[in-house]
Amino acid sequence: MPTTNAWLKLRKAWNQYKHRFIPWIAINLKNTQTPTNSTAKSFLIDNGPHITHVSKREERIISDKDLRNFLCRILPHFHHPGQINNINTEEIYETNKAAMRKFLGYSVVTRPSNISGIGVFVEFGTIKAGSIIGLYPGTIYQPHEPVLLQSIANQYIFRCSDKLLIDGNSRGISRTIFQSCSARDQFSYDLPSSDMSWLTPHPINPLSVGQYVNNRGKETKNNVVYQECYLDFPTARDSSEETKLPAPIWKFLPNVWSNPLNNSYGLKIVPLVAIRKISEGEEIISSYLTLIH
């Protein structure tokens, strides 16, 4: 029989995982609570209200246009080998982190966390409030699309406010699905429309680490928020130039739709945005969107 300590560990593990297990979420939808948001100005005040997630346009810290401009400013400075199959990306990863330090004044890195497992830390510099510190990678699913198999023992499924799901797991069936969808949606044989290197320990885009950001504890406050944005594909006809991203930059983005028919909606991007100054060596801490009791 399991000991008391074993049961406590099992219960703790289940409580951390159940919010990502699709059948449990479906059964408990009636108990779902959406966090209360405030105005954008209050997000950037250290003593302001506790903020968890930003989805409404009027409450955003950054706009879709701001995200596009940020990506257009930093991603062209990143090196990309073209095709990453059978390529050791560690050297490119370090080169692109150096570009982050030069052009953004900060860089982030994954390493063992004091909270749980792997975490994300400020490796260099000081991150100002309102800065983008990472992107949540993975395959994007509509609420009606099957994700049961992917969700089993998977702590990296992120549920957006519009019920879209982003599977940020880099292993198993999740890995295979992302690789397949990414290869399917290439603009051309030598121009990828997404980045598969986040599936490795050394992503070519060092910002693609949002899945490793740990959730805050009872006695800690988050220093970043998730924000939902959309970017338009360069081939989109009826779209604004303010949200349309040039084709050569897409190869650095760590997201892809599971169903190619959804490409007409643009691409869902979830950046993590700092809500206060974050110092060098400090761990990045978030607060998950869905609170289910």
Short mmCIF file of C-alpha atoms in Angstrom, two decimals, residues 7-174:
data_model
loop_
_atom_site.label_atom_id
_atom_site.label_comp_id
_atom_site.label_asym_id
_atom_site.label_seq_id
_atom_site.Cartn_x
_atom_site.Cartn_y
_atom_site.Cartn_z
CA TRP A 7 -0.30 9.75 -1.66
CA LEU A 8 0.52 13.40 -0.96
CA LYS A 9 3.06 13.45 -3.80
CA LEU A 10 0.57 11.77 -6.13
CA ARG A 11 -2.15 14.24 -5.20
CA LYS A 12 0.20 17.20 -5.71
CA ALA A 13 1.21 15.88 -9.13
CA TRP A 14 -2.46 15.39 -10.10
CA ASN A 15 -3.43 18.88 -8.96
CA GLN A 16 -0.67 20.35 -11.15
CA TYR A 17 -1.59 18.20 -14.16
CA LYS A 18 -5.40 18.04 -14.12
CA HIS A 19 -5.81 21.55 -15.55
CA ARG A 20 -4.13 20.26 -18.73
CA PHE A 21 -6.04 16.93 -18.94
CA ILE A 22 -8.81 17.48 -21.48
CA PRO A 23 -11.46 15.06 -20.11
CA TRP A 24 -11.14 16.57 -16.61
CA ILE A 25 -11.44 20.09 -18.05
CA ALA A 26 -14.58 19.11 -20.00
CA ILE A 27 -16.24 17.62 -16.91
CA ASN A 28 -15.42 20.70 -14.81
CA LEU A 29 -16.25 23.43 -17.33
CA LYS A 30 -19.18 24.62 -15.22
CA ASN A 31 -16.74 25.45 -12.42
CA THR A 32 -14.36 27.41 -14.64
CA GLN A 33 -13.58 30.92 -13.44
CA THR A 34 -12.04 33.56 -15.64
CA PRO A 35 -9.62 35.86 -13.81
CA THR A 36 -10.66 39.47 -13.48
CA ASN A 37 -8.62 41.85 -15.63
CA SER A 38 -8.01 45.53 -15.11
CA THR A 39 -6.82 48.36 -17.31
CA ALA A 40 -3.51 48.21 -19.17
CA LYS A 41 -1.94 51.03 -17.14
CA SER A 42 -2.30 49.11 -13.88
CA PHE A 43 -0.36 46.13 -15.32
CA LEU A 44 2.88 48.09 -15.33
CA ILE A 45 2.76 49.25 -11.72
CA ASP A 46 4.69 47.07 -9.27
CA ASN A 47 2.11 47.63 -6.53
CA GLY A 48 -0.87 47.29 -8.85
CA PRO A 49 -3.47 44.48 -8.83
CA HIS A 50 -2.49 40.86 -9.38
CA ILE A 51 -2.76 40.17 -13.12
CA THR A 52 -2.97 36.69 -14.62
CA HIS A 53 -3.91 36.76 -18.28
CA VAL A 54 -4.69 39.36 -20.93
CA SER A 55 -7.05 38.60 -23.80
CA LYS A 56 -9.40 41.54 -24.36
CA ARG A 57 -8.09 44.05 -26.87
CA GLU A 58 -8.66 47.09 -24.66
CA GLU A 59 -6.80 45.46 -21.77
CA ARG A 60 -3.66 44.47 -23.64
CA ILE A 61 -0.22 45.66 -22.67
CA ILE A 62 0.95 45.31 -26.28
CA SER A 63 -1.10 45.32 -29.48
CA ASP A 64 -0.85 42.88 -32.40
CA LYS A 65 1.00 45.66 -34.21
CA ASP A 66 3.45 45.99 -31.30
CA LEU A 67 4.13 42.24 -31.43
CA ARG A 68 4.69 42.38 -35.18
CA ASN A 69 7.11 45.30 -34.81
CA PHE A 70 8.98 43.52 -32.02
CA LEU A 71 9.38 40.35 -34.09
CA CYS A 72 10.44 42.36 -37.17
CA ARG A 73 13.03 44.15 -35.03
CA ILE A 74 14.72 41.15 -33.41
CA LEU A 75 14.14 38.08 -35.62
CA PRO A 76 16.08 39.33 -38.69
CA HIS A 77 19.18 39.40 -36.44
CA PHE A 78 18.81 35.68 -35.68
CA HIS A 79 20.74 33.15 -37.73
CA HIS A 80 18.86 30.28 -39.36
CA PRO A 81 20.43 27.31 -41.19
CA GLY A 82 17.49 26.78 -43.56
CA GLN A 83 16.65 23.16 -42.79
CA ILE A 84 17.32 21.94 -39.23
CA ASN A 85 17.04 18.19 -39.77
CA ASN A 86 20.11 16.42 -38.34
CA ILE A 87 21.69 19.76 -37.39
CA ASN A 88 23.13 20.51 -33.97
CA THR A 89 21.46 23.82 -33.11
CA GLU A 90 23.45 24.55 -29.94
CA GLU A 91 25.93 26.90 -31.63
CA ILE A 92 23.15 28.77 -33.46
CA TYR A 93 21.21 29.00 -30.19
CA GLU A 94 24.15 30.68 -28.45
CA THR A 95 24.70 33.03 -31.41
CA ASN A 96 21.06 34.11 -31.35
CA LYS A 97 21.08 34.62 -27.58
CA ALA A 98 24.00 36.98 -28.12
CA ALA A 99 21.83 38.84 -30.64
CA MET A 100 19.11 39.14 -27.99
CA ARG A 101 21.58 40.65 -25.55
CA LYS A 102 22.84 43.10 -28.16
CA PHE A 103 19.52 44.29 -29.58
CA LEU A 104 17.15 43.79 -26.62
CA GLY A 105 19.51 44.21 -23.69
CA TYR A 106 18.48 40.91 -22.09
CA SER A 107 18.36 37.17 -22.66
CA VAL A 108 16.58 34.26 -21.01
CA VAL A 109 17.63 30.67 -20.41
CA THR A 110 16.11 27.41 -19.13
CA ARG A 111 17.59 25.64 -16.12
CA PRO A 112 16.44 23.68 -13.03
CA SER A 113 13.84 25.59 -11.03
CA ASN A 114 13.31 25.87 -7.30
CA ILE A 115 9.56 25.73 -7.98
CA SER A 116 9.23 22.64 -10.16
CA GLY A 117 11.31 20.88 -12.80
CA ILE A 118 12.71 23.18 -15.46
CA GLY A 119 12.16 26.95 -15.30
CA VAL A 120 13.02 30.07 -17.28
CA PHE A 121 15.43 32.64 -15.85
CA VAL A 122 16.81 36.03 -16.86
CA GLU A 123 20.30 35.10 -18.00
CA PHE A 124 21.53 38.60 -18.81
CA GLY A 125 20.37 42.16 -18.26
CA THR A 126 17.25 43.62 -16.69
CA ILE A 127 13.86 43.17 -18.32
CA LYS A 128 11.62 46.24 -18.20
CA ALA A 129 7.87 46.10 -17.62
CA GLY A 130 6.05 45.73 -20.93
CA SER A 131 8.86 43.73 -22.57
CA ILE A 132 8.25 40.43 -24.38
CA ILE A 133 10.31 37.72 -22.72
CA GLY A 134 9.10 34.61 -24.51
CA LEU A 135 6.61 32.86 -26.80
CA TYR A 136 4.46 29.82 -26.00
CA PRO A 137 5.28 27.21 -28.67
CA GLY A 138 3.26 24.31 -29.99
CA THR A 139 0.50 22.97 -32.20
CA ILE A 140 -2.75 24.94 -32.06
CA TYR A 141 -6.10 23.13 -31.87
CA GLN A 142 -9.68 24.32 -32.20
CA PRO A 143 -11.91 23.28 -29.25
CA HIS A 144 -13.67 20.60 -31.34
CA GLU A 145 -10.47 18.98 -32.60
CA PRO A 146 -9.23 15.74 -30.94
CA VAL A 147 -6.47 16.18 -28.37
CA LEU A 148 -7.21 13.41 -25.89
CA LEU A 149 -4.19 11.27 -26.73
CA GLN A 150 -1.90 14.32 -26.75
CA SER A 151 -3.14 15.43 -23.33
CA ILE A 152 -2.31 12.20 -21.49
CA ALA A 153 0.62 12.82 -19.11
CA ASN A 154 1.13 16.16 -20.87
CA GLN A 155 1.57 19.20 -18.60
CA TYR A 156 2.25 21.57 -21.49
CA ILE A 157 -1.25 22.04 -22.96
CA PHE A 158 -2.19 25.71 -22.71
CA ARG A 159 -5.86 26.72 -22.91
CA CYS A 160 -6.57 30.16 -24.34
CA SER A 161 -9.50 32.37 -23.36
CA ASP A 162 -11.32 31.45 -26.59
CA LYS A 163 -10.87 27.73 -25.73
CA LEU A 164 -8.15 27.18 -28.35
CA LEU A 165 -5.49 24.75 -27.13
CA ILE A 166 -1.73 25.00 -27.67
CA ASP A 167 0.21 21.79 -27.17
CA GLY A 168 3.70 22.79 -26.05
CA ASN A 169 4.97 19.27 -25.41
CA SER A 170 8.21 18.50 -27.27
CA ARG A 171 7.99 14.72 -26.92
CA GLY A 172 5.99 11.73 -28.08
CA ILE A 173 2.96 12.10 -30.31
CA SER A 174 2.91 15.88 -29.73
#
